[in-house]
Short mmCIF file of C-alpha atoms and ligand atoms in Angstrom, two decimals:
data_model
loop_
_atom_site.label_atom_id
_atom_site.label_comp_id
_atom_site.label_asym_id
_atom_site.label_seq_id
_atom_site.Cartn_x
_atom_site.Cartn_y
_atom_site.Cartn_z
CA MET A 1 129.51 70.13 -115.12
CA SER A 2 127.22 72.18 -112.94
CA PHE A 3 125.60 74.38 -115.58
CA GLN A 4 123.34 73.44 -118.43
CA ALA A 5 121.94 75.47 -121.29
CA PRO A 6 118.53 76.94 -120.50
CA LYS A 7 115.66 74.61 -121.38
CA GLY A 8 114.68 74.55 -125.04
CA VAL A 9 117.76 76.33 -126.35
CA SER A 10 118.94 74.95 -129.64
CA GLU A 11 122.73 74.76 -129.89
CA TYR A 12 125.06 73.43 -132.57
CA VAL A 13 128.57 72.11 -132.15
CA PRO A 14 130.89 70.51 -134.74
CA PRO A 15 130.35 68.55 -136.88
CA ARG A 16 126.58 69.23 -136.97
CA SER A 17 127.03 73.00 -136.81
CA ALA A 18 128.48 72.84 -140.34
CA LEU A 19 125.06 71.75 -141.53
CA LEU A 20 123.43 74.79 -139.93
CA LEU A 21 125.92 77.08 -141.66
CA ARG A 22 125.30 75.32 -144.94
CA VAL A 23 121.57 75.88 -144.60
CA ARG A 24 122.00 79.56 -143.78
CA GLU A 25 124.46 80.03 -146.65
CA ALA A 26 122.11 78.39 -149.18
CA PHE A 27 119.42 80.98 -148.46
CA ALA A 28 121.93 83.84 -148.22
CA ALA A 29 123.37 82.91 -151.62
CA ALA A 30 119.88 82.78 -153.17
CA ALA A 31 119.10 86.20 -151.63
CA ARG A 32 122.36 87.76 -152.84
CA ARG A 33 121.77 86.48 -156.35
CA ALA A 34 118.47 88.39 -156.32
CA CYS A 35 120.18 91.59 -155.06
CA TYR A 36 118.95 91.53 -151.46
CA GLY A 37 121.26 93.33 -148.99
CA TYR A 38 122.27 92.13 -145.55
CA VAL A 39 120.95 93.73 -142.35
CA GLU A 40 122.22 93.13 -138.81
CA GLN A 41 119.35 94.28 -136.66
CA ALA A 42 118.55 94.56 -132.94
CA VAL A 43 118.05 91.26 -131.13
CA PHE A 44 115.74 92.94 -128.62
CA GLU A 45 113.18 95.65 -129.25
CA ASP A 46 110.67 97.85 -127.48
CA THR A 47 107.96 95.36 -126.42
CA GLN A 48 105.26 97.51 -128.03
CA LEU A 49 106.77 96.94 -131.46
CA PHE A 50 105.75 93.29 -131.30
CA VAL A 51 102.47 93.95 -129.51
CA ARG A 52 101.42 96.31 -132.28
CA GLY A 53 103.21 94.60 -135.14
CA VAL A 54 102.68 90.89 -134.53
CA GLY A 55 99.34 91.33 -132.76
CA GLU A 56 98.22 91.23 -129.15
CA SER A 57 95.88 88.29 -129.60
CA THR A 58 98.49 85.98 -131.15
CA ASP A 59 100.00 83.18 -129.08
CA VAL A 60 103.43 84.59 -129.88
CA VAL A 61 102.67 87.91 -128.18
CA SER A 62 100.23 86.81 -125.48
CA LYS A 63 102.09 83.71 -124.27
CA GLU A 64 105.53 83.28 -125.77
CA MET A 65 107.54 86.47 -125.53
CA TYR A 66 110.72 86.85 -123.51
CA THR A 67 109.84 90.23 -122.07
CA PHE A 68 111.70 91.96 -119.28
CA GLU A 69 112.33 95.36 -117.83
CA ASP A 70 115.83 96.64 -118.39
CA ARG A 71 117.77 98.57 -115.78
CA GLY A 72 116.35 101.82 -117.12
CA GLY A 73 112.77 100.64 -116.55
CA ARG A 74 111.97 100.04 -120.25
CA SER A 75 110.03 96.99 -121.30
CA VAL A 76 112.06 95.14 -123.91
CA THR A 77 111.49 91.81 -125.68
CA LEU A 78 113.88 89.36 -127.30
CA ARG A 79 112.75 89.14 -130.93
CA PRO A 80 110.24 86.30 -131.43
CA GLU A 81 110.60 86.88 -135.20
CA PHE A 82 112.45 89.26 -137.51
CA THR A 83 109.85 91.02 -139.66
CA ALA A 84 108.60 93.71 -137.28
CA GLY A 85 112.15 94.62 -136.19
CA LEU A 86 113.53 94.57 -139.72
CA LEU A 87 110.77 96.91 -140.88
CA ARG A 88 111.40 99.17 -137.87
CA CYS A 89 115.09 99.23 -138.76
CA VAL A 90 114.47 100.04 -142.45
CA LEU A 91 112.07 102.87 -141.53
CA GLU A 92 114.34 104.28 -138.84
CA ARG A 93 117.35 104.32 -141.19
CA GLY A 94 115.30 105.78 -144.05
CA LEU A 95 116.00 103.03 -146.60
CA HIS A 96 112.43 103.40 -147.87
CA ASN A 97 113.27 106.92 -149.08
CA GLY A 98 115.56 105.39 -151.71
CA PRO A 99 114.64 103.12 -154.62
CA LEU A 100 111.78 100.71 -153.99
CA PRO A 101 111.39 97.91 -153.24
CA VAL A 102 113.89 97.83 -150.40
CA LYS A 103 115.25 94.26 -150.53
CA VAL A 104 116.89 92.96 -147.36
CA TRP A 105 117.74 89.77 -145.51
CA ALA A 106 118.92 88.90 -142.00
CA SER A 107 119.61 85.77 -139.98
CA GLY A 108 120.16 84.79 -136.37
CA PRO A 109 118.41 83.59 -133.23
CA ALA A 110 114.77 84.22 -132.36
CA PHE A 111 113.08 83.50 -129.03
CA ARG A 112 109.69 82.08 -128.17
CA TYR A 113 108.67 80.64 -124.84
CA GLU A 114 107.08 77.53 -126.31
CA ARG A 115 106.83 74.01 -124.93
CA PRO A 116 110.06 72.44 -126.18
CA GLN A 117 109.78 69.28 -128.26
CA ALA A 118 111.39 67.81 -131.36
CA GLY A 119 111.80 70.71 -133.79
CA ARG A 120 110.40 73.29 -131.39
CA PHE A 121 112.79 75.38 -129.36
CA ARG A 122 112.80 78.48 -127.21
CA GLN A 123 115.90 79.80 -128.88
CA PHE A 124 115.90 78.84 -132.54
CA TYR A 125 117.39 80.21 -135.75
CA GLN A 126 115.78 81.86 -138.70
CA PHE A 127 116.82 83.23 -142.03
CA ASP A 128 114.58 86.16 -142.96
CA LEU A 129 114.07 88.00 -146.23
CA GLU A 130 111.82 90.99 -146.89
CA ALA A 131 110.90 93.15 -149.91
CA LEU A 132 109.34 96.48 -148.94
CA GLY A 133 107.51 99.06 -151.00
CA SER A 134 105.90 97.10 -153.82
CA GLU A 135 102.47 95.61 -154.36
CA ASP A 136 103.50 93.91 -157.58
CA PRO A 137 102.53 90.21 -157.50
CA ALA A 138 105.88 89.57 -159.22
CA ILE A 139 107.67 90.42 -155.98
CA ASP A 140 105.49 87.85 -154.17
CA ALA A 141 106.59 85.27 -156.73
CA GLU A 142 110.22 86.41 -156.50
CA THR A 143 110.38 85.89 -152.73
CA ILE A 144 108.76 82.48 -153.02
CA ALA A 145 111.21 81.53 -155.78
CA ILE A 146 114.17 82.54 -153.61
CA ALA A 147 112.89 80.40 -150.75
CA TRP A 148 112.27 77.55 -153.16
CA ASP A 149 115.78 77.83 -154.59
CA GLY A 150 117.20 77.75 -151.05
CA TYR A 151 115.51 74.44 -150.21
CA THR A 152 116.37 73.00 -153.60
CA ALA A 153 120.04 74.04 -153.45
CA LEU A 154 120.33 72.05 -150.23
CA GLY A 155 119.19 68.95 -152.08
CA LEU A 156 115.83 68.72 -150.29
CA THR A 157 113.24 67.05 -152.49
CA GLN A 158 110.26 66.68 -150.18
CA VAL A 159 109.51 70.28 -149.21
CA ARG A 160 105.98 71.34 -150.16
CA LEU A 161 104.66 74.85 -150.69
CA LEU A 162 101.21 75.56 -149.25
CA LEU A 163 99.66 78.72 -150.66
CA ASN A 164 96.73 80.89 -149.67
CA SER A 165 95.50 84.48 -149.73
CA LEU A 166 94.17 86.11 -146.58
CA GLY A 167 92.56 89.07 -148.33
CA ASP A 168 92.99 92.68 -147.29
CA LYS A 169 91.32 95.27 -145.12
CA GLU A 170 88.34 95.34 -147.50
CA CYS A 171 87.45 91.67 -147.73
CA ARG A 172 89.00 90.09 -144.63
CA PRO A 173 86.52 91.70 -142.16
CA VAL A 174 83.61 90.38 -144.24
CA TYR A 175 85.10 86.88 -144.22
CA ARG A 176 85.94 87.16 -140.53
CA ALA A 177 82.29 87.97 -139.72
CA ALA A 178 81.05 85.04 -141.85
CA LEU A 179 83.49 82.71 -140.14
CA GLN A 180 82.52 83.96 -136.69
CA GLU A 181 78.87 83.34 -137.44
CA PHE A 182 79.64 79.78 -138.52
CA LEU A 183 81.88 79.11 -135.51
CA ARG A 184 79.31 80.41 -133.04
CA GLY A 185 77.02 77.58 -134.13
CA LEU A 186 79.54 74.88 -133.10
CA GLU A 187 80.08 72.94 -129.88
CA LEU A 188 83.21 74.54 -128.54
CA ASP A 189 84.78 74.88 -125.12
CA GLU A 190 84.97 78.23 -123.39
CA GLN A 191 88.54 79.00 -124.40
CA THR A 192 87.85 78.32 -128.05
CA ARG A 193 84.73 80.45 -127.91
CA ALA A 194 86.85 83.29 -126.61
CA ARG A 195 89.16 82.73 -129.53
CA VAL A 196 86.20 82.92 -131.93
CA GLN A 197 85.64 86.43 -130.63
CA LEU A 198 89.25 87.52 -130.67
CA ASN A 199 90.96 85.70 -133.51
CA PRO A 200 88.50 83.44 -135.38
CA LEU A 201 90.95 82.56 -138.18
CA ARG A 202 93.19 80.81 -135.65
CA VAL A 203 90.36 78.41 -134.83
CA LEU A 204 90.79 76.99 -138.34
CA ASP A 205 94.23 75.87 -137.23
CA ASP A 206 92.91 73.89 -134.25
CA LYS A 207 94.46 70.40 -134.33
CA ARG A 208 92.01 68.65 -131.97
CA PRO A 209 89.94 66.02 -133.83
CA GLU A 210 86.67 67.03 -132.14
CA VAL A 211 87.13 70.62 -133.37
CA LYS A 212 88.52 69.66 -136.76
CA ALA A 213 85.52 67.44 -137.48
CA GLN A 214 83.20 70.42 -137.06
CA LEU A 215 85.18 72.63 -139.42
CA THR A 216 84.57 70.71 -142.64
CA ASP A 217 81.93 73.15 -143.85
CA ALA A 218 83.56 76.30 -142.51
CA PRO A 219 83.55 79.15 -145.03
CA VAL A 220 86.89 79.64 -146.78
CA ILE A 221 88.54 82.96 -147.53
CA ALA A 222 88.91 82.08 -151.22
CA ASP A 223 85.13 82.53 -151.61
CA HIS A 224 85.25 85.95 -149.96
CA LEU A 225 88.20 87.67 -151.65
CA CYS A 226 87.44 91.08 -153.16
CA LYS A 227 88.24 91.52 -156.83
CA ALA A 228 91.59 93.22 -156.23
CA CYS A 229 92.75 90.41 -153.90
CA ALA A 230 91.42 87.66 -156.15
CA ASP A 231 93.25 89.22 -159.13
CA HIS A 232 96.45 89.55 -157.13
CA HIS A 233 96.25 85.95 -156.01
CA GLY A 234 95.51 84.74 -159.52
CA ARG A 235 98.57 86.59 -160.80
CA VAL A 236 100.84 85.08 -158.11
CA ARG A 237 99.62 81.59 -158.96
CA GLU A 238 100.20 82.22 -162.65
CA LEU A 239 103.72 83.50 -162.04
CA LEU A 240 104.59 80.52 -159.86
CA GLY A 241 103.39 78.33 -162.70
CA ASP A 242 105.70 80.22 -165.10
CA LEU A 243 108.61 79.59 -162.74
CA GLY A 244 107.84 75.89 -162.49
CA ILE A 245 107.20 76.12 -158.75
CA GLU A 246 104.64 73.61 -157.58
CA TYR A 247 102.24 74.70 -154.87
CA ILE A 248 99.27 73.29 -153.07
CA ASP A 249 96.26 75.59 -152.82
CA SER A 250 95.50 75.64 -149.12
CA PRO A 251 92.38 77.71 -148.47
CA ARG A 252 92.50 76.94 -144.76
CA LEU A 253 96.08 77.97 -144.22
CA VAL A 254 96.31 80.59 -141.48
CA ARG A 255 99.44 81.98 -139.92
CA GLY A 256 100.35 82.51 -136.28
CA LEU A 257 101.13 86.22 -136.73
CA ASP A 258 98.45 88.87 -137.28
CA TYR A 259 100.08 91.16 -139.83
CA TYR A 260 99.43 89.09 -142.95
CA THR A 261 97.37 90.28 -145.91
CA ARG A 262 96.85 88.66 -149.31
CA THR A 263 99.59 86.13 -150.22
CA THR A 264 100.46 83.77 -147.37
CA TYR A 265 102.40 80.56 -147.54
CA GLU A 266 104.15 77.86 -145.62
CA PHE A 267 106.74 75.31 -146.56
CA ASP A 268 106.41 71.97 -144.84
CA HIS A 269 108.31 68.72 -144.78
CA PRO A 270 106.40 65.43 -144.46
CA LEU A 271 109.15 63.61 -142.53
CA LEU A 272 109.21 66.01 -139.57
CA GLY A 273 106.10 64.94 -137.65
CA ALA A 274 104.18 67.54 -135.65
CA GLN A 275 106.61 70.42 -136.22
CA SER A 276 106.66 70.11 -139.99
CA GLY A 277 106.78 73.80 -140.90
CA VAL A 278 110.23 74.51 -142.34
CA GLY A 279 109.39 78.09 -143.28
CA GLY A 280 106.60 80.55 -143.67
CA GLY A 281 105.87 83.96 -145.04
CA GLY A 282 103.57 86.31 -146.82
CA ARG A 283 102.46 89.82 -147.50
CA TYR A 284 101.89 92.41 -144.77
CA ASP A 285 100.63 95.55 -146.47
CA GLY A 286 99.43 97.24 -143.27
CA LEU A 287 102.31 96.43 -140.90
CA SER A 288 104.23 99.66 -141.48
CA GLU A 289 101.22 101.81 -140.59
CA SER A 290 100.43 99.71 -137.54
CA ILE A 291 103.88 100.44 -136.12
CA GLY A 292 103.55 104.17 -136.86
CA GLY A 293 105.26 104.23 -140.26
CA PRO A 294 104.12 105.43 -143.70
CA SER A 295 102.19 103.23 -146.07
CA LEU A 296 104.73 100.64 -147.19
CA PRO A 297 103.51 97.28 -148.45
CA GLY A 298 105.80 94.35 -147.84
CA ILE A 299 106.31 90.65 -148.34
CA GLY A 300 108.85 88.17 -147.07
CA PHE A 301 109.51 84.76 -145.58
CA ALA A 302 111.50 83.07 -142.85
CA PRO A 303 112.82 79.53 -143.07
CA GLY A 304 113.42 77.86 -139.71
CA LEU A 305 117.03 76.73 -139.86
CA ASP A 306 116.75 74.13 -137.08
CA ARG A 307 113.92 72.31 -138.80
CA ILE A 308 115.70 72.42 -142.14
CA VAL A 309 118.72 70.76 -140.50
CA LEU A 310 116.33 68.07 -139.22
CA ALA A 311 114.80 67.74 -142.69
CA MET A 312 118.23 67.30 -144.23
CA GLU A 313 119.05 64.61 -141.71
CA ALA A 314 115.70 62.94 -142.45
CA GLU A 315 116.50 62.96 -146.19
CA GLY A 316 120.03 61.68 -145.56
CA LEU A 317 121.71 64.85 -146.82
CA THR A 318 124.43 65.08 -144.20
CA SER A 319 127.52 63.98 -146.10
CA ASP A 320 130.50 66.32 -146.55
CA THR A 321 129.05 68.81 -144.17
CA ALA A 322 132.24 70.08 -142.61
CA ASP A 323 134.92 72.16 -144.29
CA GLY A 324 136.83 68.91 -143.89
CA CYS A 325 140.48 68.93 -142.99
CA GLN A 326 142.58 68.31 -146.11
CA VAL A 327 146.13 68.16 -144.77
CA TYR A 328 147.23 67.10 -141.30
CA GLY A 329 150.68 67.90 -139.96
CA VAL A 330 152.59 65.41 -137.80
CA PRO A 331 155.73 67.00 -136.33
CA LEU A 332 158.06 64.81 -134.29
CA GLY A 333 159.83 66.90 -131.67
CA ASP A 334 159.94 70.56 -130.69
CA THR A 335 161.91 71.94 -133.61
CA ALA A 336 159.84 70.02 -136.10
CA ARG A 337 156.73 71.48 -134.50
CA ARG A 338 158.01 74.96 -135.17
CA ASP A 339 158.64 74.08 -138.83
CA MET A 340 155.23 72.45 -139.05
CA LEU A 341 153.36 75.49 -137.72
CA GLY A 342 155.09 77.47 -140.48
CA LEU A 343 154.15 74.91 -143.14
CA VAL A 344 150.55 74.61 -141.99
CA THR A 345 150.19 78.41 -141.94
CA ARG A 346 151.54 78.68 -145.49
CA LEU A 347 149.14 75.95 -146.61
CA ARG A 348 146.20 77.79 -145.04
CA ARG A 349 147.23 81.02 -146.74
CA ALA A 350 147.21 79.09 -150.02
CA GLY A 351 143.60 78.06 -149.32
CA VAL A 352 144.18 74.55 -148.00
CA VAL A 353 142.25 73.40 -144.91
CA ALA A 354 145.03 72.21 -142.62
CA ASP A 355 145.50 71.15 -139.01
CA MET A 356 148.36 69.64 -137.01
CA VAL A 357 149.20 67.81 -133.83
CA PHE A 358 149.86 70.04 -130.83
CA GLY A 359 151.84 68.99 -127.79
CA GLU A 360 154.13 65.98 -127.39
CA ARG A 361 152.68 62.82 -128.99
CA GLY A 362 154.26 59.61 -130.21
CA VAL A 363 154.12 58.79 -133.94
CA LYS A 364 151.35 56.25 -133.38
CA GLY A 365 149.06 58.63 -131.51
CA ALA A 366 149.82 61.41 -133.99
CA MET A 367 149.01 59.22 -137.01
CA LYS A 368 145.78 58.15 -135.33
CA ALA A 369 144.86 61.82 -134.94
CA ALA A 370 145.70 62.35 -138.63
CA ASP A 371 143.37 59.49 -139.60
CA ARG A 372 140.61 60.79 -137.39
CA SER A 373 140.89 64.27 -138.88
CA GLY A 374 139.51 63.00 -142.19
CA ALA A 375 142.43 64.62 -144.04
CA THR A 376 143.56 63.28 -147.40
CA TYR A 377 147.25 63.81 -146.68
CA ALA A 378 149.42 63.65 -143.60
CA VAL A 379 152.73 65.55 -143.65
CA LEU A 380 155.49 64.27 -141.37
CA ILE A 381 158.55 66.16 -140.24
CA GLY A 382 161.04 64.32 -138.01
CA ASP A 383 164.82 64.48 -137.59
CA ALA A 384 165.52 62.61 -140.83
CA GLU A 385 163.32 64.99 -142.83
CA ARG A 386 164.81 68.03 -141.14
CA ASN A 387 168.32 66.88 -141.97
CA ALA A 388 167.41 66.20 -145.58
CA GLN A 389 165.27 69.36 -145.79
CA THR A 390 162.30 67.34 -146.99
CA VAL A 391 158.88 66.42 -145.69
CA LEU A 392 157.28 63.00 -145.79
CA ILE A 393 153.82 63.08 -147.34
CA LYS A 394 151.44 60.19 -146.77
CA ASP A 395 148.27 59.69 -148.77
CA LEU A 396 145.88 58.62 -146.02
CA LYS A 397 143.40 57.06 -148.43
CA ASN A 398 145.77 54.59 -150.11
CA GLY A 399 148.76 54.58 -147.76
CA GLU A 400 151.31 55.66 -150.40
CA GLN A 401 154.08 57.90 -149.19
CA LEU A 402 156.85 59.96 -150.69
CA ASN A 403 159.44 62.55 -149.80
CA VAL A 404 159.07 66.05 -151.19
CA PRO A 405 161.64 68.85 -150.84
CA GLY A 406 160.55 71.14 -147.99
CA ASP A 407 160.33 74.24 -150.16
CA GLN A 408 158.04 72.45 -152.62
CA ALA A 409 155.65 70.99 -150.04
CA VAL A 410 153.10 73.82 -150.14
CA GLY A 411 152.95 73.81 -153.96
CA TRP A 412 152.76 70.01 -154.16
CA LEU A 413 149.98 69.70 -151.58
CA THR A 414 147.98 72.69 -152.80
CA GLU A 415 147.89 71.34 -156.32
CA ARG A 416 146.87 67.81 -155.22
CA VAL A 417 144.21 69.03 -152.81
CA LYS A 418 142.65 71.34 -155.39
CA ARG A 419 142.60 68.53 -157.93
CA ALA A 420 140.90 66.13 -155.52
P1 HAM B 1 106.77 81.84 -138.54
O1 HAM B 1 105.92 80.92 -139.34
O2 HAM B 1 106.29 82.20 -137.18
O3 HAM B 1 106.97 83.14 -139.41
O4 HAM B 1 108.22 81.24 -138.40
C1 HAM B 1 108.94 80.86 -139.55
C2 HAM B 1 109.62 79.53 -139.33
O5 HAM B 1 110.43 79.57 -138.15
C3 HAM B 1 108.68 78.37 -139.08
O6 HAM B 1 108.19 77.84 -140.29
C4 HAM B 1 109.59 77.38 -138.37
O7 HAM B 1 110.36 76.68 -139.32
C5 HAM B 1 110.50 78.29 -137.57
N1 HAM B 1 110.09 78.33 -136.16
C6 HAM B 1 109.12 79.09 -135.61
N2 HAM B 1 109.02 78.86 -134.28
C7 HAM B 1 109.96 77.92 -134.00
C8 HAM B 1 110.37 77.25 -132.80
N3 HAM B 1 109.83 77.52 -131.62
N4 HAM B 1 111.39 76.33 -132.89
C9 HAM B 1 111.97 76.05 -134.07
N5 HAM B 1 111.62 76.66 -135.23
C10 HAM B 1 110.63 77.58 -135.19
C11 HAM B 1 107.71 84.23 -139.03
O8 HAM B 1 108.45 84.25 -138.10
C12 HAM B 1 107.56 85.40 -139.98
N6 HAM B 1 108.35 86.52 -139.44
C13 HAM B 1 107.99 85.03 -141.38
C14 HAM B 1 107.86 86.18 -142.33
C15 HAM B 1 108.86 86.94 -142.82
N7 HAM B 1 106.72 86.67 -142.80
C16 HAM B 1 107.00 87.69 -143.58
N8 HAM B 1 108.27 87.89 -143.59
#
């Protein structure tokens, strides 16, 4: 093979791809149950949407975007996340003129030019859910509960919810100034000093021990929230308590995207090492205005599907991932193959997952393929069966076999498979 996938691209092939689908479906089902509607949005956008929406000083925008000029000379960018594009889509299509909140979800690939490592890819997959047009703390709690139900439905038991509030346009600047003053008194390298100027909250996220050690006494946002933000946060915490959702108050939690206000959260998984974030989200009450829209508060979250697959593997939750084959057809000879394709098609139409041998294969090879397929039953059609107008059904788990009249085969198998 002379070609390889581009570096850092996450790809899934069977059987592991079934796990990815299962993860996506768990969140989609939780979203549907809460009346969120599906959106298929642009995979690339006007670059300025992300510059203005996500924030010029973020790593995502300043270092990680896949930006290129298209043949018409426009600067476009492959989406590094969904929120800005989803909001753009909702505004452009006028959904916010209907009943509020607008509740939507989407899912697919996102692109960030990061240094690839375990759990960190350049093309990765997100689920994304957003509620637009409400400041009610109950909608914050609803989105968190949906995320929580997604992880739980997958059987994950070790996911933790880290919760913080980042304040709003009233109190955040005051906190930012206090933090900057504190940070200016520290021993920091040039690059970090520049960051203190540009995006001081990100410094709190610095993982280097020599920086971390100096941050112990850094002011925390919780002590600087204005009354409205403190009340909002208190309400969200209360509601999560009502819903039985455990959270860890994390006053130092900051996010990599600039649009957040008030409620912010991350889900992490302790078995994933450095890339432990399996999802993140929060409120972004000023994002609409910053991309030229009307005032439209919003909140949402995005689980990272790749990392959730890794978390499921780490927790040993990989059994019965595939839509496993239930019946496997073994035709012996050309004419039998024609009959078998008919039988297998009728089984599929009856809802049975069925496959068969294609091409010329001896009985031994064909039975081996049947075993490997994981099916519960093999169905054989050879000359003897054709003459007697029967099929031979073999239970692959216990080896028992019996002849069934050809016209009863679909009914017999469908009933057994559904009972299993
Ligand atoms: P984010 O925290 O940047 O938030 O990404 C959400 C999740 O996507 C992360 O927790 C992680 O699981 C996954 N992820 C991010 N980058 C990578 C990568 N390079 N490789 C693998 N997985 C990755 C957002 O994207 C926000 N748009 C979430 C949101 C929705 N906020 C409000 N609404």
